[in-house]
Amino acid sequence: MLQRESLMFRMNWTGAGKMKWRNGKRSGRLALSLLLTGAAIAWSLALAPAFAWAQEQPAAPSADSATAAAAPSATAETTPLGDSGPASASSAAPVSTPAATTPSPTAIAVYPSSIQLATVRDRQSLVVQLQWSNGVTTDATTEATYQIADPAVAKTDGATFFPVTDGTTKVTVAAHGFTVEVPITVTQATADPPISFANDVMPVFSKAGCNTGSCHGAARGKDGFRLSLYGFDPNGDHFRLTRDMLGRRINLAVPEDCLLVNKAVGAVPHTGGGLLSRDSLHYQTLVRWLNVGAPNDTGPVPAVVGLEIFPAGAVLNGPDEKQQLTVRAKYADGSDRDVTDLAYFMTSNDSSALISQEGLITAQARGEAFVMARFDTHTEGIHVVVLPKDLEFSWPEVAENNYIDTLIHNKLKKLRVIPSEVCGDEQFIRRVSLDICGIVPTGDEVRAFLADTDPQKRSKLIDRLLERKEFVELWVMKWSELLQIRSTPQVSYKATLLYYNWLQERISSNTPVDQMVRDLLGSEGGTFTNAATNYYQAEQDTLKVAENVAQVFLGTRIQCAQCHNHPFDRWTMNDYYQFAAFFSQVGRKAGTDPRETIVFNRGGGEVNHPVTGQPMPPKYLGGSQPDTAGQDRRKLLAGWLAAKDNEMFTQNLANIVWAHFFGRGIVNEVDDVRVSNPPSNPELLAALGKKFAEYNFDFKSVVRDICNSRTYQLDTQTNPTNESDLNNFSHAQLRRIRAEVLLDVISQITETQNKFRGLPTGARAVQIADGNTSTYFLNTFGRATRETVCSCEVKMEPNLSQALHLINGDTVQQKIQQGQVIDKLLAAGKSPEDVIAELYLRCRSRFPLDAELTALRAGLAEAPEPKVFLEDLFWSLLNSPEFVFNH
Amino acid sequence: MMQRFGTPSSLHNAFLSWLASGLAFLSCFAVANFFAVANCFAVASCFAVEGDPLTTLTSDPLPDEEKVTFEDHALPIFRARCAACHNPDKKSGGLDLSTYTNLMEGGSSGSSIEPGDPDSSYLYSLVTHDQEPYMPPGNNKIPDAEISVLKKWIAGGALETKSSKAKPKKKAIGAATGSSLERPEIVAQPPHLPLEPVLHTPRPGCVHALATSPWAPLIAVAAPQQVLLYNSTSLQLVGVLEFPEGQPNVLKFSRTGQLLLAGGGRDGASGKVVIWDVSSGERLTEIGAEVDSVLSADISLDHSLVALGGPQKVVRVYSTADGALRYEIRKHTEWVTTIAFSPDGVLLASGDRNGGVFVWEADTGNPYLEMRGHTDRIMDLSWRLDSNLLATASQDATIRTWEMENGAQVKSWAAHPGGATSLEFNRAGNLVSNGRDRLPKIWNQNGEALKQFAALSDVGTAVAYCDETARVIAGDWLGQVQVFAEADGAQLGSLSPNPRPLAALLAEAEQQLAAATAAHQPLAEQFAGQQKQLNELQTTLATAVTNRQSMMTAVTQLEQQVAAAQQQLQVRVGEQAAWQGELDQKTKLKPELQGLAEKAVAVAALSPGDAELQAAATQLDAKLKQTEARMSELATALAQNVELRGKLEGELKAVGDQLAMQRGQLDEAGKQIAAWEQQQAGLDAALKERQVALQQAEAIRSAAQAAVSRWNGEIQFVNGLKQLLVERQTAEQLVGERMTAQQAIEQELAAVQQRLDAAKAAVGEATTGQESVEQRIRTLKGMQ
């Protein structure tokens, strides 16, 4: 009760509307509502439900000792861990040695492993990383010594190497008694190739941020000057720089005093400020280009084909620890180049790892970060772990139910995080029922489950739930969202229903997903006779169809690449239009029924690149270029897409399933797979994807694996090591129940029925076929309108109007009145206390706690009539965060 | 430093000469102080020379005793760092930092400056990043040196100007009379102007602007920090006008050709319009204080108004009489790229980067017409001389013409694929234009192409037409300016927007002179050698001819001899034949005769007495004897004759041989002479050639010589002019200071006078009071 005062305080200013509504009721109600709804208002107002609920938890302690005993978490304000990176940091091997031993250096790693220097301007910097016995790494670049075997071939300035004459030699790097030899090859040592606009000058604009969307890369430019966003159009940029505004931006007569340079160095007022200093390499590049007449490249220049970022990873020991990065680009002509000074650095989590634009990481608070470098169209990153300084850590023996737990624990060991305890049976049965079937267990089910002593009772429950029809309905609903099943001017209501039925048939018959996708994407015929063709009716724009396919089935958003190369991913405009070309030959003609359209393969039609105007041959996204002659391109694509060896596809589906059960994808959001948003646990994602393929794309098997894992069954209660972890599934997350399920559950508990358009009375909200069918309740709680394929369509964020709707709206109160549950229970001869227990079991899947019971008894005693009091209690329980959240 | 300030003595002389020039209105005390000031100044400059000039400038840019003022110190910082947002057009946060008044008014956050207290000044705390929003936004702090200047300025009371500051005097711009259609009586021609470029760069920049004088063969070419004047006939540089404000973006001659206007500045930083008097090359005035470069400008027919525009999207029209802003036009939604007063001065047309074209009443700025049609930015516009037709060139590739009754489009034609960049109406009413297709063209008013000129080296940026010489001048992005003849389209030459420094030209001329001299020297020597050779040959030839003459005479003589000898021989042969005949006769007759004689003797003997017979016998005998004698004589003569003949034949042979020899020699000599004559002819021709070459080399040499002396002269001229200008400036400054001082003293004097008057009045009053008191005392006493 320690928070009662604050609850009352909150009540005083937020509950005004409710008080008005309840005017004339007895005061006992108010007291009860204070106790039980204050928290509800809290979750809505704080807009951070997870923490709000965690804070309220002690106020309403549960029977579960693990959560009841824990102190309130005071870390709502602490910064959460950001997106995590791949565990590619070889140096960050998990170590569970006792903390007592003093760590000692075990090796040095030198990056890159060889140096190629070509042409007089080339250089290459090395990074030296010292690895310690406890897995920590330190940057030894400056303290290391560098001995070049043949100084006639190459020279060094610190850790940076420059060519002298053609030849090969090696550098011996020594630090802490370890030595590593790095071979050096120098070619064309005296060649001074002409400056290239695309390869030398444009990267300066990218590095300085000139061509970003918030600056001159905006569609209409900035302050009258436009550059192509992230430099997708070098020729256009050259024109705009040189000859667009004749005689303004550059002045070949006085290169150092022209507008471009003056703005860049801040010599004249510039909205973007001074971006280059006059003694920087970037400035020199710019002026060198101007001094030779600002030429454009006369022919194609070698394209960047790859980017490497060094070191491979880092585990930093405490705040302010630093690590320098080196970035190397590889070009199509086989050359490479140190682009550390030209790469744009980003971090996924700057509260753990700050990255300077010079490529220097500075560790901050404990956590992990994916630190990235962008150059040209490429983005690469490394995984950085920041530990508290000289952390003492030992890994307890934690049970592992299956491969999921093993892989999760591997990651947690690396982070020195201990997972929470396993949740109690009450929590489990509620969580698993909601997640698998979108229902809450009945009071009897809870009683039976709690009484069951079978050690396998959890997995048996899972198996039982998987066989229920509600499981199918839940996934039909999820797929309906992904396939945008909704009536539109193009898709008649009849077609919508047929489409929905088609989907339902597939899922209820447990059709493997790959088969379903092939049927869908390769569909031909009338939208009535073959409802799968509605996929091409719901969205008729070739480019949009391609975008949707990529987003839904591959989890990647390629929309950016329609107008410019993707800034944070590897997709270029070529990739985009080559992928879209698979859908360029979809034909549509009217059927006999005016509402029907017949979708067919035209066998002709191309997609043109908007900059070059050239038709783009179809190419799988990130894959090969098939021979499409004489074939239905969509069928080819479906064959490639829905294949067991297509990791993008299998992992994406696995991730969608995972996210459903954890409220968060291994890649999060699930449809935002990109280089700069790596999976928090790539090994796990890979394993799940592989399993999915192994199970022949059977959903149920994957769900079974997930629900049986210890990781799924963890408590929401945190321990000191995992309290700030949001990405690595070291404890369960509080998740607001999604709109349809919440409505269904309220209806289930209150024994009432809903009526939705086109469905019989009593149908559940998850069964709604048409995305356009909705209610105020569903809209308020963020039901997907299915207008787009974005995972963001389903809004899971709590907000004030949701809380107010539950409190004041017509749903909860009306349903309590309609269902007359209290009356029925009392009529069945149950005592008020039995009713209380029944209500608790229905709403919270648990018995009331002693403290709760004491308070309720007191209230009951004060109440003139038990029914009113029990209704108030029912109302309060339905408004409590413990009900609204899945935990 | 020495050059900048001049030596003490030269300064002194300058003052003397300036004094002598008759500025005698200064009062005596001013003159008395004058030398002291001058000396102080000279001494100060000496000190400055001694120290390292750079460190003296930078180590403490603000000597403590110097007043830090808005105009001198703070404004330049505001302009450079803040004016992009806090200008009269944008007024971010309601604050305008372009003038002292507006600054002190403050912005929407209240007052920006608390004079005397930097730390409480809102502006200062934002600039130092003590308070948010940090200024300038998104930027690093402005340099500490500038912050400290602002601090000193505020701490010093945030003064506006130094009270003693002498304002630079602007020269008046005379009002122009006449119309743009008639040639002025006196056509302004530039005087001797400096040819020293302000700036010479490794490569030229884009040609921003070109202009031609309406009445003189004069072309103005824009270049960084300068305007170059070229003669359109000779295509020679005739003057450099300094534009230290930055890059001129627009050039216009006034309608009379009397003034030249340049608008420009530093892109993104500052801009203004500068006006020169063409006939003196003097900068007359500067107009405007933009926070970005001026892109477009023009001056009205009567010189009373100057309009300018640029990235601020505002057309500002100033009065030239006092430099005051007459009105602003804020209807443009984009950069004002081009502005032109109508030739009659009644209207003002302006075009912008959105394709908007407007015509305003020049006097008031009231809207007159709006021309809708262009779909892309307006690059240039030009009025037909009768002011009834306006032509516009746009990035949308078209040139359009518009009438001035309703603003309707008259014609539109795709003139330059990619974009028309520049155009101008000529006196004949034809349009010359340039564009991104690199092809300068001339059109009639119906849009029919009359001529297309050779392609430029890059995108065409500017064009002008010289009515005086019927030439088209076109500039491009690479900095090439080509001159074409309108008549036949011939490319006549090019103008450099990047002329070389005089010193470089001199050095080159000197090098050329050296080269020419070096080339001339061997030529002259060779010529002399050949001349001598020829002379010798001629002498030899003459001798040979003489010799041949005498040889011919000798041959003739010999021939005569031969003839004589042959004649003699003939005689001898004749004689011999006669004689031999006679002898033979005699010899034949002698036996007969002998016989007869013997017979006669015998007969006589027989008839000794027969006298007759005897006589006959004797006669016969005598006859015989005579015959015998004769025979003997003949024999002798024959013998002699043979001998003689032999001798003669010998002689003849000898002479014949000699003759043959002589004849051979003569032949030889003839051949020799012919050869020599040929040689002589060759030599002669070569010599003539050589002479031409020599003359050419001489011409080159003298041209180089002339160039050297010309550039030397120009350099001297520039230096002399520079010196004079420095002197004039110094003198003017001092006059200004003295005048200010005089005014101050006069004010002080007036104040003192006032006080004196007041004191006098007070004394008078007191006296009156005293008198009245005394009067009253007296009255009182009287009463008593």
PDB file of N, CA and C in Angstrom, chain A residues 223-224 239 242-254 257 259 262-263 266 268-274 290-293, chain B residues 79-81 84 137-139 199 201 203-206 208 224 247 266-269 292-293 295 311 335 353 377 421 436 458-459 461 477:
ATOM      1  N   ASP A 223      17.570  25.753 -48.969  1.00  0.00           N
ATOM      2  CA  ASP A 223      18.023  27.101 -49.289  1.00  0.00           C
ATOM      3  C   ASP A 223      18.403  27.226 -50.765  1.00  0.00           C
ATOM      4  N   GLY A 224      17.639  26.554 -51.612  1.00  0.00           N
ATOM      5  CA  GLY A 224      17.846  26.721 -53.045  1.00  0.00           C
ATOM      6  C   GLY A 224      18.864  25.798 -53.666  1.00  0.00           C
ATOM      7  N   PHE A 239      26.162  18.458 -62.171  1.00  0.00           N
ATOM      8  CA  PHE A 239      25.525  19.546 -62.900  1.00  0.00           C
ATOM      9  C   PHE A 239      25.085  20.649 -61.939  1.00  0.00           C
ATOM     10  N   THR A 242      28.025  22.637 -60.642  1.00  0.00           N
ATOM     11  CA  THR A 242      28.833  23.423 -61.571  1.00  0.00           C
ATOM     12  C   THR A 242      28.012  24.370 -62.425  1.00  0.00           C
ATOM     13  N   ARG A 243      27.020  23.813 -63.153  1.00  0.00           N
ATOM     14  CA  ARG A 243      26.408  24.630 -64.194  1.00  0.00           C
ATOM     15  C   ARG A 243      24.939  24.942 -63.965  1.00  0.00           C
ATOM     16  N   ASP A 244      24.397  24.543 -62.836  1.00  0.00           N
ATOM     17  CA  ASP A 244      22.980  24.805 -62.624  1.00  0.00           C
ATOM     18  C   ASP A 244      22.757  26.298 -62.421  1.00  0.00           C
ATOM     19  N   MET A 245      23.306  26.823 -61.339  1.00  0.00           N
ATOM     20  CA  MET A 245      23.257  28.268 -61.129  1.00  0.00           C
ATOM     21  C   MET A 245      24.561  28.804 -61.696  1.00  0.00           C
ATOM     22  N   LEU A 246      24.473  29.280 -62.926  1.00  0.00           N
ATOM     23  CA  LEU A 246      25.707  29.646 -63.631  1.00  0.00           C
ATOM     24  C   LEU A 246      26.477  30.694 -62.842  1.00  0.00           C
ATOM     25  N   GLY A 247      27.694  30.336 -62.511  1.00  0.00           N
ATOM     26  CA  GLY A 247      28.566  31.324 -61.890  1.00  0.00           C
ATOM     27  C   GLY A 247      28.347  31.522 -60.419  1.00  0.00           C
ATOM     28  N   ARG A 248      27.518  30.700 -59.778  1.00  0.00           N
ATOM     29  CA  ARG A 248      27.350  30.944 -58.360  1.00  0.00           C
ATOM     30  C   ARG A 248      28.080  29.901 -57.541  1.00  0.00           C
ATOM     31  N   ARG A 249      27.554  28.726 -57.395  1.00  0.00           N
ATOM     32  CA  ARG A 249      28.067  27.793 -56.379  1.00  0.00           C
ATOM     33  C   ARG A 249      29.576  27.618 -56.398  1.00  0.00           C
ATOM     34  N   ILE A 250      30.158  27.491 -57.571  1.00  0.00           N
ATOM     35  CA  ILE A 250      31.606  27.379 -57.614  1.00  0.00           C
ATOM     36  C   ILE A 250      32.159  28.494 -58.479  1.00  0.00           C
ATOM     37  N   ASN A 251      33.401  28.823 -58.255  1.00  0.00           N
ATOM     38  CA  ASN A 251      34.081  29.817 -59.077  1.00  0.00           C
ATOM     39  C   ASN A 251      35.463  29.287 -59.365  1.00  0.00           C
ATOM     40  N   LEU A 252      35.677  28.904 -60.603  1.00  0.00           N
ATOM     41  CA  LEU A 252      36.953  28.278 -60.945  1.00  0.00           C
ATOM     42  C   LEU A 252      38.111  29.258 -60.866  1.00  0.00           C
ATOM     43  N   ALA A 253      37.801  30.544 -60.930  1.00  0.00           N
ATOM     44  CA  ALA A 253      38.887  31.526 -60.874  1.00  0.00           C
ATOM     45  C   ALA A 253      39.461  31.605 -59.462  1.00  0.00           C
ATOM     46  N   VAL A 254      38.582  31.592 -58.489  1.00  0.00           N
ATOM     47  CA  VAL A 254      39.037  31.689 -57.094  1.00  0.00           C
ATOM     48  C   VAL A 254      38.399  30.543 -56.294  1.00  0.00           C
ATOM     49  N   ASP A 257      37.571  30.729 -52.623  1.00  0.00           N
ATOM     50  CA  ASP A 257      36.667  31.779 -52.171  1.00  0.00           C
ATOM     51  C   ASP A 257      35.313  31.658 -52.854  1.00  0.00           C
ATOM     52  N   LEU A 259      31.366  30.080 -53.260  1.00  0.00           N
ATOM     53  CA  LEU A 259      30.268  29.881 -52.313  1.00  0.00           C
ATOM     54  C   LEU A 259      30.301  28.484 -51.690  1.00  0.00           C
ATOM     55  N   ASN A 262      33.077  28.438 -49.177  1.00  0.00           N
ATOM     56  CA  ASN A 262      32.827  29.364 -48.080  1.00  0.00           C
ATOM     57  C   ASN A 262      31.702  28.877 -47.175  1.00  0.00           C
ATOM     58  N   LYS A 263      30.680  28.293 -47.804  1.00  0.00           N
ATOM     59  CA  LYS A 263      29.592  27.750 -46.999  1.00  0.00           C
ATOM     60  C   LYS A 263      30.097  26.539 -46.195  1.00  0.00           C
ATOM     61  N   GLY A 266      32.123  27.564 -43.396  1.00  0.00           N
ATOM     62  CA  GLY A 266      31.473  28.520 -42.504  1.00  0.00           C
ATOM     63  C   GLY A 266      32.016  29.929 -42.611  1.00  0.00           C
ATOM     64  N   VAL A 268      31.012  32.097 -44.740  1.00  0.00           N
ATOM     65  CA  VAL A 268      29.834  32.947 -44.891  1.00  0.00           C
ATOM     66  C   VAL A 268      28.708  32.243 -44.136  1.00  0.00           C
ATOM     67  N   PRO A 269      27.686  32.984 -43.744  1.00  0.00           N
ATOM     68  CA  PRO A 269      26.608  32.344 -42.984  1.00  0.00           C
ATOM     69  C   PRO A 269      26.054  31.135 -43.725  1.00  0.00           C
ATOM     70  N   HIS A 270      25.900  30.044 -43.012  1.00  0.00           N
ATOM     71  CA  HIS A 270      25.447  28.788 -43.600  1.00  0.00           C
ATOM     72  C   HIS A 270      24.540  28.127 -42.585  1.00  0.00           C
ATOM     73  N   THR A 271      23.324  27.824 -43.015  1.00  0.00           N
ATOM     74  CA  THR A 271      22.367  27.232 -42.074  1.00  0.00           C
ATOM     75  C   THR A 271      22.946  25.974 -41.440  1.00  0.00           C
ATOM     76  N   GLY A 272      23.679  25.224 -42.255  1.00  0.00           N
ATOM     77  CA  GLY A 272      24.262  23.984 -41.740  1.00  0.00           C
ATOM     78  C   GLY A 272      25.528  24.195 -40.934  1.00  0.00           C
ATOM     79  N   GLY A 273      25.995  25.430 -40.867  1.00  0.00           N
ATOM     80  CA  GLY A 273      27.196  25.701 -40.086  1.00  0.00           C
ATOM     81  C   GLY A 273      28.473  25.366 -40.834  1.00  0.00           C
ATOM     82  N   GLY A 274      29.588  25.572 -40.181  1.00  0.00           N
ATOM     83  CA  GLY A 274      30.884  25.243 -40.764  1.00  0.00           C
ATOM     84  C   GLY A 274      31.113  23.749 -40.633  1.00  0.00           C
ATOM     85  N   LEU A 290      38.325  21.599 -57.558  1.00  0.00           N
ATOM     86  CA  LEU A 290      38.018  22.890 -58.173  1.00  0.00           C
ATOM     87  C   LEU A 290      39.212  23.416 -58.950  1.00  0.00           C
ATOM     88  N   ASN A 291      40.389  23.170 -58.409  1.00  0.00           N
ATOM     89  CA  ASN A 291      41.594  23.703 -59.048  1.00  0.00           C
ATOM     90  C   ASN A 291      41.866  23.075 -60.408  1.00  0.00           C
ATOM     91  N   VAL A 292      41.382  21.872 -60.617  1.00  0.00           N
ATOM     92  CA  VAL A 292      41.597  21.271 -61.930  1.00  0.00           C
ATOM     93  C   VAL A 292      40.380  21.496 -62.828  1.00  0.00           C
ATOM     94  N   GLY A 293      39.498  22.397 -62.428  1.00  0.00           N
ATOM     95  CA  GLY A 293      38.394  22.755 -63.302  1.00  0.00           C
ATOM     96  C   GLY A 293      37.088  22.059 -62.987  1.00  0.00           C
TER      97      GLY A 293
ATOM     98  N   ARG B  79      27.480  41.119 -39.862  1.00  0.00           N
ATOM     99  CA  ARG B  79      27.216  40.856 -41.281  1.00  0.00           C
ATOM    100  C   ARG B  79      27.735  39.478 -41.666  1.00  0.00           C
ATOM    101  N   ALA B  80      28.915  39.137 -41.166  1.00  0.00           N
ATOM    102  CA  ALA B  80      29.520  37.876 -41.574  1.00  0.00           C
ATOM    103  C   ALA B  80      28.849  36.682 -40.908  1.00  0.00           C
ATOM    104  N   ARG B  81      28.389  36.863 -39.688  1.00  0.00           N
ATOM    105  CA  ARG B  81      27.943  35.694 -38.917  1.00  0.00           C
ATOM    106  C   ARG B  81      26.440  35.609 -38.737  1.00  0.00           C
ATOM    107  N   ALA B  84      22.629  36.476 -42.331  1.00  0.00           N
ATOM    108  CA  ALA B  84      21.841  35.602 -43.186  1.00  0.00           C
ATOM    109  C   ALA B  84      20.427  35.435 -42.638  1.00  0.00           C
ATOM    110  N   PRO B 137      22.877  29.336 -34.976  1.00  0.00           N
ATOM    111  CA  PRO B 137      22.301  28.010 -34.748  1.00  0.00           C
ATOM    112  C   PRO B 137      23.032  26.945 -35.547  1.00  0.00           C
ATOM    113  N   GLY B 138      23.231  25.814 -34.916  1.00  0.00           N
ATOM    114  CA  GLY B 138      23.842  24.683 -35.619  1.00  0.00           C
ATOM    115  C   GLY B 138      25.307  24.885 -35.900  1.00  0.00           C
ATOM    116  N   ASN B 139      25.810  26.026 -35.545  1.00  0.00           N
ATOM    117  CA  ASN B 139      27.217  26.290 -35.857  1.00  0.00           C
ATOM    118  C   ASN B 139      28.056  26.165 -34.600  1.00  0.00           C
ATOM    119  N   LEU B 199      43.336  41.131 -60.057  1.00  0.00           N
ATOM    120  CA  LEU B 199      43.526  39.722 -59.725  1.00  0.00           C
ATOM    121  C   LEU B 199      43.797  38.978 -61.019  1.00  0.00           C
ATOM    122  N   THR B 201      44.268  34.964 -62.109  1.00  0.00           N
ATOM    123  CA  THR B 201      44.142  33.621 -61.536  1.00  0.00           C
ATOM    124  C   THR B 201      44.634  32.583 -62.530  1.00  0.00           C
ATOM    125  N   ARG B 203      43.217  30.063 -63.739  1.00  0.00           N
ATOM    126  CA  ARG B 203      42.247  29.863 -64.818  1.00  0.00           C
ATOM    127  C   ARG B 203      41.128  30.868 -64.633  1.00  0.00           C
ATOM    128  N   PRO B 204      40.484  31.250 -65.745  1.00  0.00           N
ATOM    129  CA  PRO B 204      39.392  32.213 -65.598  1.00  0.00           C
ATOM    130  C   PRO B 204      38.169  31.538 -65.015  1.00  0.00           C
ATOM    131  N   GLY B 205      37.323  32.347 -64.399  1.00  0.00           N
ATOM    132  CA  GLY B 205      36.047  31.819 -63.933  1.00  0.00           C
ATOM    133  C   GLY B 205      34.995  32.036 -64.995  1.00  0.00           C
ATOM    134  N   CYS B 206      33.810  31.606 -64.666  1.00  0.00           N
ATOM    135  CA  CYS B 206      32.671  31.796 -65.560  1.00  0.00           C
ATOM    136  C   CYS B 206      32.491  33.281 -65.871  1.00  0.00           C
ATOM    137  N   HIS B 208      30.440  36.146 -65.832  1.00  0.00           N
ATOM    138  CA  HIS B 208      29.176  36.457 -65.173  1.00  0.00           C
ATOM    139  C   HIS B 208      28.379  37.501 -65.934  1.00  0.00           C
ATOM    140  N   PRO B 224      36.472  38.399 -61.371  1.00  0.00           N
ATOM    141  CA  PRO B 224      36.518  38.503 -59.910  1.00  0.00           C
ATOM    142  C   PRO B 224      37.254  39.765 -59.462  1.00  0.00           C
ATOM    143  N   GLN B 247      32.627  39.528 -56.565  1.00  0.00           N
ATOM    144  CA  GLN B 247      32.401  39.158 -57.962  1.00  0.00           C
ATOM    145  C   GLN B 247      31.271  40.011 -58.544  1.00  0.00           C
ATOM    146  N   ARG B 266      30.020  39.227 -52.464  1.00  0.00           N
ATOM    147  CA  ARG B 266      30.465  37.892 -52.061  1.00  0.00           C
ATOM    148  C   ARG B 266      29.223  37.047 -51.874  1.00  0.00           C
ATOM    149  N   ASP B 267      29.148  35.942 -52.584  1.00  0.00           N
ATOM    150  CA  ASP B 267      27.971  35.083 -52.507  1.00  0.00           C
ATOM    151  C   ASP B 267      27.731  34.660 -51.069  1.00  0.00           C
ATOM    152  N   GLY B 268      26.497  34.809 -50.657  1.00  0.00           N
ATOM    153  CA  GLY B 268      26.132  34.374 -49.321  1.00  0.00           C
ATOM    154  C   GLY B 268      26.616  35.287 -48.225  1.00  0.00           C
ATOM    155  N   ALA B 269      27.231  36.406 -48.575  1.00  0.00           N
ATOM    156  CA  ALA B 269      27.806  37.233 -47.519  1.00  0.00           C
ATOM    157  C   ALA B 269      27.447  38.712 -47.657  1.00  0.00           C
ATOM    158  N   ASP B 292      23.612  39.202 -49.323  1.00  0.00           N
ATOM    159  CA  ASP B 292      24.069  38.217 -50.303  1.00  0.00           C
ATOM    160  C   ASP B 292      24.430  39.007 -51.549  1.00  0.00           C
ATOM    161  N   SER B 293      25.024  38.329 -52.478  1.00  0.00           N
ATOM    162  CA  SER B 293      25.482  38.995 -53.677  1.00  0.00           C
ATOM    163  C   SER B 293      24.307  39.642 -54.416  1.00  0.00           C
ATOM    164  N   LEU B 295      22.474  40.157 -57.669  1.00  0.00           N
ATOM    165  CA  LEU B 295      22.454  39.388 -58.908  1.00  0.00           C
ATOM    166  C   LEU B 295      21.958  40.208 -60.078  1.00  0.00           C
ATOM    167  N   PRO B 311      19.317  37.164 -54.099  1.00  0.00           N
ATOM    168  CA  PRO B 311      18.721  36.027 -53.376  1.00  0.00           C
ATOM    169  C   PRO B 311      17.784  36.436 -52.253  1.00  0.00           C
ATOM    170  N   TRP B 335      14.615  34.211 -55.996  1.00  0.00           N
ATOM    171  CA  TRP B 335      15.715  35.132 -56.244  1.00  0.00           C
ATOM    172  C   TRP B 335      15.388  36.052 -57.419  1.00  0.00           C
ATOM    173  N   ARG B 353      13.668  33.613 -60.132  1.00  0.00           N
ATOM    174  CA  ARG B 353      14.088  32.231 -60.331  1.00  0.00           C
ATOM    175  C   ARG B 353      12.902  31.279 -60.384  1.00  0.00           C
ATOM    176  N   ARG B 377      13.114  29.274 -64.449  1.00  0.00           N
ATOM    177  CA  ARG B 377      13.686  30.523 -63.984  1.00  0.00           C
ATOM    178  C   ARG B 377      13.996  31.521 -65.121  1.00  0.00           C
ATOM    179  N   THR B 421      20.183  31.848 -71.580  1.00  0.00           N
ATOM    180  CA  THR B 421      20.797  32.429 -70.389  1.00  0.00           C
ATOM    181  C   THR B 421      20.939  33.939 -70.453  1.00  0.00           C
ATOM    182  N   ARG B 436      22.504  27.628 -73.119  1.00  0.00           N
ATOM    183  CA  ARG B 436      23.197  26.406 -72.723  1.00  0.00           C
ATOM    184  C   ARG B 436      23.583  25.541 -73.905  1.00  0.00           C
ATOM    185  N   ASP B 458      31.854  26.214 -73.825  1.00  0.00           N
ATOM    186  CA  ASP B 458      31.010  25.610 -72.787  1.00  0.00           C
ATOM    187  C   ASP B 458      29.678  26.343 -72.797  1.00  0.00           C
ATOM    188  N   VAL B 459      28.880  26.075 -71.781  1.00  0.00           N
ATOM    189  CA  VAL B 459      27.570  26.711 -71.671  1.00  0.00           C
ATOM    190  C   VAL B 459      27.707  28.227 -71.787  1.00  0.00           C
ATOM    191  N   THR B 461      26.959  31.981 -71.116  1.00  0.00           N
ATOM    192  CA  THR B 461      26.450  32.614 -69.904  1.00  0.00           C
ATOM    193  C   THR B 461      26.046  34.063 -70.114  1.00  0.00           C
ATOM    194  N   TRP B 477      30.850  29.540 -69.747  1.00  0.00           N
ATOM    195  CA  TRP B 477      31.095  29.082 -68.381  1.00  0.00           C
ATOM    196  C   TRP B 477      32.573  28.868 -68.108  1.00  0.00           C
TER     197      TRP B 477
END
